[in-house]
Short mmCIF file of C-alpha atoms in Angstrom, two decimals:
data_model
loop_
_atom_site.label_atom_id
_atom_site.label_comp_id
_atom_site.label_asym_id
_atom_site.label_seq_id
_atom_site.Cartn_x
_atom_site.Cartn_y
_atom_site.Cartn_z
CA MET A 1 0.05 0.37 0.05
CA GLU A 2 3.00 2.64 0.79
CA GLU A 3 4.78 1.83 -2.56
CA LYS A 4 1.00 3.15 -4.27
CA ASN A 5 0.94 5.99 -2.54
CA ARG A 6 4.97 7.17 -3.15
CA LYS A 7 4.01 6.65 -7.34
CA GLN A 8 1.28 8.55 -6.53
CA ILE A 9 2.32 12.24 -8.65
CA LYS A 10 0.90 15.33 -6.50
CA LYS A 11 -0.91 17.72 -7.99
CA SER A 12 0.42 20.37 -5.40
CA GLY A 13 2.62 22.93 -5.93
CA ARG A 14 4.57 24.99 -8.50
CA LYS A 15 4.03 23.50 -11.99
CA PRO A 16 7.11 22.77 -13.72
CA LYS A 17 8.64 24.74 -16.43
CA ILE A 18 8.59 24.04 -20.64
CA ASP A 19 11.55 25.25 -20.96
CA PRO A 20 14.11 25.94 -17.45
CA ALA A 21 16.95 27.59 -17.33
CA VAL A 22 19.22 25.20 -15.72
CA HIS A 23 22.65 26.85 -17.26
CA ARG A 24 24.53 29.81 -15.58
CA TYR A 25 27.77 31.57 -16.20
CA SER A 26 29.17 34.06 -13.49
CA ILE A 27 31.53 36.65 -14.64
CA ASN A 28 34.01 38.74 -12.12
CA LEU A 29 33.50 43.22 -12.49
CA ASN A 30 36.56 45.49 -11.11
CA ALA A 31 35.01 48.15 -8.90
CA GLN A 32 34.88 50.21 -11.75
CA ASP A 33 33.29 48.43 -14.70
CA ASN A 34 30.49 46.80 -12.00
CA ALA A 35 29.99 50.35 -11.11
CA LYS A 36 29.63 51.25 -15.34
CA PHE A 37 26.99 48.11 -14.71
CA LEU A 38 25.07 49.36 -11.61
CA ALA A 39 24.23 52.79 -14.14
CA LEU A 40 23.10 51.26 -17.14
CA PHE A 41 21.26 48.59 -14.89
CA ASP A 42 19.48 51.52 -13.49
CA GLN A 43 18.48 53.40 -16.76
CA SER A 44 17.66 50.28 -18.30
CA GLY A 45 14.07 50.46 -15.24
CA MET A 46 14.38 46.45 -16.18
CA ASN A 47 14.10 44.91 -12.25
CA VAL A 48 15.95 41.20 -12.43
CA LYS A 49 19.92 42.29 -12.92
CA ALA A 50 19.75 38.52 -15.44
CA HIS A 51 17.52 39.11 -17.58
CA PHE A 52 19.17 42.47 -18.57
CA ILE A 53 22.78 41.03 -18.88
CA THR A 54 20.43 38.44 -20.86
CA ALA A 55 18.89 41.86 -22.75
CA CYS A 56 22.62 43.37 -23.71
CA ILE A 57 23.93 39.51 -24.77
CA PHE A 58 21.16 39.04 -27.09
CA GLN A 59 21.44 42.27 -28.47
CA LYS A 60 17.96 42.74 -27.34
CA THR A 61 16.60 46.73 -27.46
CA VAL A 62 16.84 47.55 -23.67
CA LYS A 63 14.53 50.39 -22.72
CA THR A 64 15.90 53.37 -21.70
CA VAL A 65 12.68 56.42 -19.84
CA LYS A 66 14.93 58.86 -18.16
CA ILE A 67 12.28 61.61 -16.32
CA ASP A 68 12.70 64.94 -16.16
CA MET A 69 11.54 66.40 -13.28
CA ASP A 70 11.80 69.81 -13.76
CA ALA A 71 9.44 68.92 -17.30
CA ILE A 72 7.21 67.11 -15.10
CA GLU A 73 6.41 70.49 -13.11
CA TYR A 74 6.54 73.05 -15.42
CA HIS A 75 3.68 70.79 -17.38
CA GLU A 76 1.44 70.75 -13.75
CA LYS A 77 1.58 73.87 -13.49
CA LEU A 78 0.96 74.78 -16.99
CA THR A 79 -1.97 72.73 -16.58
CA ARG A 80 -2.70 74.16 -13.26
CA PHE A 81 -2.92 77.69 -15.22
CA PHE A 82 -4.39 76.28 -18.30
CA SER A 83 -7.45 75.20 -15.41
CA GLN A 84 -7.76 78.56 -13.97
CA PHE A 85 -7.52 80.62 -17.07
CA ARG A 86 -10.81 77.96 -18.63
CA SER A 87 -12.51 79.20 -15.02
CA ILE A 88 -11.50 82.63 -16.33
CA GLY A 89 -13.67 82.27 -18.99
CA THR A 90 -16.45 80.75 -17.46
CA ASN A 91 -16.72 83.79 -14.60
CA TYR A 92 -16.36 86.10 -17.82
CA ASN A 93 -19.55 85.03 -19.25
CA GLN A 94 -21.22 84.94 -15.47
CA ILE A 95 -19.66 88.41 -15.30
CA VAL A 96 -21.34 90.16 -18.19
CA LYS A 97 -24.97 89.02 -18.39
CA VAL A 98 -24.96 89.92 -14.30
CA LEU A 99 -24.09 93.15 -15.50
CA TYR A 100 -26.50 93.60 -17.75
CA ARG A 101 -29.22 92.24 -15.67
CA ASN A 102 -28.31 94.50 -12.06
CA PHE A 103 -27.83 97.23 -13.71
CA SER A 104 -27.99 100.17 -16.64
CA GLU A 105 -27.29 99.82 -19.97
CA LYS A 106 -24.43 102.79 -19.80
CA LYS A 107 -23.09 101.58 -16.55
CA ALA A 108 -22.98 97.81 -17.47
CA GLY A 109 -20.84 99.44 -20.14
CA THR A 110 -17.80 100.89 -18.09
CA TYR A 111 -17.11 98.02 -16.00
CA LEU A 112 -17.44 95.52 -19.61
CA PHE A 113 -15.01 98.95 -20.78
CA LYS A 114 -11.90 97.93 -17.51
CA LEU A 115 -13.25 94.49 -17.72
CA GLU A 116 -11.80 94.86 -21.47
CA LYS A 117 -8.89 95.78 -20.47
CA GLU A 118 -8.71 93.65 -17.62
CA THR A 119 -8.65 90.89 -20.76
CA ILE A 120 -6.39 91.98 -23.29
CA GLU A 121 -3.27 92.35 -20.08
CA LEU A 122 -4.53 88.54 -19.51
CA VAL A 123 -4.21 87.97 -23.12
CA GLN A 124 -0.34 89.24 -22.88
CA VAL A 125 0.24 86.90 -20.74
CA THR A 126 -0.68 84.22 -22.61
CA LYS A 127 1.28 84.49 -25.29
CA GLU A 128 4.21 85.42 -23.27
CA VAL A 129 3.30 81.34 -21.51
CA ILE A 130 3.23 80.53 -25.30
CA ARG A 131 6.25 81.53 -26.37
CA LEU A 132 7.57 80.51 -23.03
CA THR A 133 6.28 77.43 -23.42
CA GLN A 134 7.69 76.52 -26.60
CA GLU A 135 10.96 77.93 -25.58
CA PHE A 136 11.32 74.95 -22.60
CA GLU A 137 9.78 73.12 -25.47
CA GLU A 138 12.96 73.67 -27.48
CA LYS A 139 15.95 73.98 -25.06
CA HIS A 140 14.74 71.02 -22.68
CA LEU A 141 12.62 68.65 -24.42
CA LYS A 142 14.68 67.20 -27.08
CA ARG A 143 12.72 64.48 -29.62
CA GLU A 144 15.73 61.72 -29.95
#
């Protein structure tokens, strides 16, 4: 009876791999080469050094992604500015409606003239932001 139990294959546990990696190689690096290797490994963004080494040996393309925190911060602030600009446009429409509804046409026209001056300044600021953004993209966001 014990022989039957031993011969039965257990169905629990890890499934065996179809093509297991059983061939192992070892290399030794000096401190300078190791630092260079670790720098390349960090740039690759891979999590496993063995996968990185096999990718380099068999010349698979290794993607390197550089994250520019200044560009991310600039983009976030530009996005916030754009949302504020949109809210100003919404408020502008509401103010015009309220002025014509609650004031005489002459008084509403006076207030609208002041609002127009501020809008012209806002347009100038927007043009400056667009110019600075284009300049930033040319200098810092080089397309490869």
